[in-house]
Structures are given as C-alpha cells and as structure tokens.
Amino acid sequence: DVMARDMGGGLEEMAVFDERANRMGVYGSPDARPTVAQVESFLQRLFGVLSMHAEAALIMLVYIDRIHEGGAIANGAAVLPQTWRRIVLGAMMAAAKVWEDLAVWNADFKHVEGLRPLTTCDLNELERSYLFMMDFNVNVKANAYAQCYFTVREFAITHNIEFHDMA
C-alpha cells in the first residue's frame, strides 16, 4: 500500500515506475533506450484514445519537471529506459484529470493500444505514487505554463518541427 510506504522518496515508493517489475505492454525491452519514434508513438496512443488536447501535454511536462525539481526523481525514479513510460503515464493521468473538461477514469487508460496488461489497480497505484511525488500539488501557475509553452515552441522551431500556436 502506498500509504504505508516511506514517503521520503525512497526506492520502495519509486518501484511502481520500474517496468522491469511492472510491465506496461507490448513494447520492447524496458532496458533499451527509446527512440524518438517510440516516444512519439507512445504519446500519440495516449492522446488519441483519450482525445486529449495539446494543452494537457504542457501540463504533463510541468508535472514531470515538478517531480524532477522536487527531488523525487533524484531519489529513485530517474527517467530511464525502464521508467520513462510509467512516469509519462502518471503525469498524463494527472494532467487529464486536471486539465480536460471530461470525466477521465483510470480504467480509460487500459484501452490504449499496448497497455492492455495494465489493471485498474495498477493504474490506481501509479496515480497515487505520482501524486505523492508531487506532494498532491496539481496546480499549475500561469508563469510555469507559459515557460513550458515557450520552451516547447522554441524546441519545435529549432528542430524544424511543425508547431501550432494555441490560442
């Protein structure tokens, strides 16, 4: 149970993010470094099934940055080949519930292609762990959102990636 764990960022708490023990589906080896195409495919599947908007992706990035800056990642949940999908999924679950104007259930994430082995119980534990890592701070201030937006925009321009301004 997450509540009974050491909430000081210990390895026990972060184990929920390690795919070597918690496989997420039909993806390749959890120890192999992902390609850009694999990351893009994973994100497209998440966004596609849930019909999420681009703004939710920015919220997701703010959440990932928040746990990184808060030291949670440094204490055991580093973004590694074996943890990146579950860290992204946890951030996406939180972003979907905070940003989207729809009722999003954890069970909805089971319908993402390649994630079918996940159970609702597993997704609930992942969400709880992620929220603990963020100290339940799901608020995103305008300046944090704007900073993330302009960072992504600059990256897209620099790497000649199509970018649609959000109005």
Short mmCIF file of C-alpha atoms in Angstrom, two decimals:
data_model
loop_
_atom_site.label_atom_id
_atom_site.label_comp_id
_atom_site.label_asym_id
_atom_site.label_seq_id
_atom_site.Cartn_x
_atom_site.Cartn_y
_atom_site.Cartn_z
CA ASP A 1 0.00 0.00 0.00
CA VAL A 2 1.33 3.43 -0.96
CA MET A 3 0.16 4.99 2.30
CA ALA A 4 2.32 2.59 4.30
CA ARG A 5 5.46 3.31 2.31
CA ASP A 6 8.31 5.58 3.21
CA MET A 7 7.15 8.82 1.64
CA GLY A 8 10.62 10.32 1.77
CA GLY A 9 11.28 9.41 -1.85
CA GLY A 10 12.73 6.01 -1.09
CA LEU A 11 13.27 3.28 -3.63
CA GLU A 12 10.24 1.32 -2.40
CA GLU A 13 7.93 4.18 -3.37
CA MET A 14 9.56 4.58 -6.76
CA ALA A 15 9.46 0.87 -7.67
CA VAL A 16 5.99 1.35 -9.17
CA PHE A 17 7.67 3.20 -12.06
CA ASP A 18 10.13 0.42 -12.94
CA GLU A 19 8.90 -1.62 -15.92
CA ARG A 20 11.25 -4.47 -15.15
CA ALA A 21 8.84 -5.34 -12.33
CA ASN A 22 5.71 -3.66 -13.75
CA ARG A 23 5.49 -4.38 -17.49
CA MET A 24 3.28 -1.99 -19.40
CA GLY A 25 2.62 -3.93 -22.53
CA VAL A 26 3.95 -4.94 -25.89
CA TYR A 27 6.87 -2.55 -26.03
CA GLY A 28 10.45 -3.71 -26.44
CA SER A 29 12.86 -4.38 -23.64
CA PRO A 30 12.43 -1.99 -20.72
CA ASP A 31 16.23 -1.72 -20.59
CA ALA A 32 16.59 -0.43 -24.16
CA ARG A 33 16.89 3.32 -24.69
CA PRO A 34 13.73 4.50 -26.51
CA THR A 35 13.92 6.04 -29.95
CA VAL A 36 12.20 9.32 -30.80
CA ALA A 37 9.71 7.31 -32.85
CA GLN A 38 8.87 5.09 -29.85
CA VAL A 39 8.29 8.10 -27.59
CA GLU A 40 6.18 9.81 -30.25
CA SER A 41 4.14 6.64 -30.84
CA PHE A 42 3.52 6.18 -27.11
CA LEU A 43 2.34 9.77 -26.69
CA GLN A 44 0.13 9.60 -29.78
CA ARG A 45 -1.57 6.50 -28.39
CA LEU A 46 -2.21 8.16 -25.05
CA PHE A 47 -3.57 11.34 -26.59
CA GLY A 48 -5.56 9.52 -29.26
CA VAL A 49 -7.54 7.20 -27.02
CA LEU A 50 -8.36 9.95 -24.56
CA SER A 51 -8.91 12.68 -27.20
CA MET A 52 -6.72 15.00 -25.15
CA HIS A 53 -5.66 18.47 -26.19
CA ALA A 54 -2.14 19.81 -26.66
CA GLU A 55 -2.51 21.95 -23.54
CA ALA A 56 -2.68 18.76 -21.47
CA ALA A 57 0.74 17.81 -22.85
CA LEU A 58 2.16 21.03 -21.46
CA ILE A 59 0.60 20.31 -18.07
CA MET A 60 2.12 16.82 -18.26
CA LEU A 61 5.57 18.32 -18.90
CA VAL A 62 5.14 20.72 -15.97
CA TYR A 63 4.33 17.74 -13.74
CA ILE A 64 7.36 15.76 -14.91
CA ASP A 65 9.54 18.80 -14.32
CA ARG A 66 7.96 19.32 -10.90
CA ILE A 67 8.86 15.86 -9.63
CA HIS A 68 12.34 16.26 -11.08
CA GLU A 69 12.91 19.61 -9.38
CA GLY A 70 11.32 18.34 -6.17
CA GLY A 71 13.99 15.68 -5.89
CA ALA A 72 11.64 12.73 -6.31
CA ILE A 73 13.35 11.56 -9.47
CA ALA A 74 16.80 12.06 -7.98
CA ASN A 75 15.75 9.76 -5.11
CA GLY A 76 14.95 6.72 -7.18
CA ALA A 77 12.55 7.39 -10.09
CA ALA A 78 15.01 8.66 -12.64
CA VAL A 79 13.73 8.95 -16.18
CA LEU A 80 15.44 5.85 -17.54
CA PRO A 81 14.60 3.35 -20.29
CA GLN A 82 12.80 1.21 -17.68
CA THR A 83 10.85 4.09 -16.07
CA TRP A 84 10.02 6.72 -18.70
CA ARG A 85 6.71 5.24 -19.91
CA ARG A 86 5.28 4.88 -16.42
CA ILE A 87 6.49 8.36 -15.40
CA VAL A 88 4.88 9.84 -18.52
CA LEU A 89 1.70 7.82 -17.95
CA GLY A 90 1.46 9.02 -14.34
CA ALA A 91 1.90 12.63 -15.43
CA MET A 92 -0.64 12.16 -18.22
CA MET A 93 -3.20 10.66 -15.86
CA ALA A 94 -2.91 13.64 -13.54
CA ALA A 95 -2.94 16.16 -16.41
CA ALA A 96 -6.03 14.56 -17.96
CA LYS A 97 -7.95 14.89 -14.73
CA VAL A 98 -6.84 18.45 -14.02
CA TRP A 99 -6.95 19.98 -17.50
CA GLU A 100 -9.52 18.15 -19.59
CA ASP A 101 -13.16 19.11 -19.19
CA LEU A 102 -14.21 15.47 -19.26
CA ALA A 103 -14.56 12.77 -16.66
CA VAL A 104 -11.43 10.65 -17.07
CA TRP A 105 -11.24 7.34 -15.25
CA ASN A 106 -8.07 5.35 -14.72
CA ALA A 107 -9.77 2.43 -16.46
CA ASP A 108 -9.85 4.55 -19.65
CA PHE A 109 -6.07 4.22 -19.86
CA LYS A 110 -6.37 0.42 -20.17
CA HIS A 111 -7.75 0.95 -23.68
CA VAL A 112 -4.52 2.45 -25.02
CA GLU A 113 -3.00 0.05 -27.54
CA GLY A 114 -0.08 -1.73 -25.96
CA LEU A 115 -1.18 -1.02 -22.37
CA ARG A 116 -3.77 -3.76 -22.10
CA PRO A 117 -1.88 -5.82 -19.48
CA LEU A 118 -2.34 -2.95 -17.01
CA THR A 119 -5.05 -3.35 -14.41
CA THR A 120 -7.13 -0.61 -12.85
CA CYS A 121 -5.45 -1.47 -9.54
CA ASP A 122 -2.00 -0.95 -11.12
CA LEU A 123 -3.11 2.36 -12.62
CA ASN A 124 -4.54 3.49 -9.28
CA GLU A 125 -1.25 2.71 -7.54
CA LEU A 126 0.70 4.51 -10.26
CA GLU A 127 -1.51 7.58 -9.89
CA ARG A 128 -1.24 7.57 -6.08
CA SER A 129 2.55 7.29 -6.23
CA TYR A 130 2.77 10.07 -8.78
CA LEU A 131 0.56 12.38 -6.72
CA PHE A 132 2.65 11.64 -3.61
CA MET A 133 5.81 12.54 -5.56
CA MET A 134 4.19 15.88 -6.44
CA ASP A 135 3.01 16.40 -2.87
CA PHE A 136 -0.50 16.48 -4.37
CA ASN A 137 0.30 19.85 -5.93
CA VAL A 138 -1.59 19.64 -9.23
CA ASN A 139 -2.00 23.40 -9.62
CA VAL A 140 -0.05 24.94 -12.49
CA LYS A 141 0.61 28.65 -12.29
CA ALA A 142 0.35 30.74 -15.43
CA ASN A 143 4.08 31.52 -15.44
CA ALA A 144 5.02 27.80 -15.25
CA TYR A 145 2.62 27.00 -18.08
CA ALA A 146 3.93 29.90 -20.20
CA GLN A 147 7.55 28.90 -19.58
CA CYS A 148 6.79 25.33 -20.67
CA TYR A 149 4.87 26.54 -23.73
CA PHE A 150 7.70 28.77 -24.93
CA THR A 151 10.32 26.08 -24.24
CA VAL A 152 8.38 23.58 -26.36
CA ARG A 153 7.76 26.20 -29.04
CA GLU A 154 11.46 27.08 -29.20
CA PHE A 155 12.40 23.39 -29.40
CA ALA A 156 9.95 22.85 -32.26
CA ILE A 157 11.26 25.84 -34.18
CA THR A 158 14.90 24.89 -33.59
CA HIS A 159 14.31 21.31 -34.76
CA ASN A 160 12.05 22.24 -37.69
CA ILE A 161 9.02 20.51 -36.15
CA GLU A 162 5.52 21.64 -37.05
CA PHE A 163 4.08 23.69 -34.19
CA HIS A 164 0.58 25.09 -33.97
CA ASP A 165 0.18 28.08 -31.70
CA MET A 166 -2.51 27.52 -29.10
CA ALA A 167 -4.98 30.36 -28.95
#
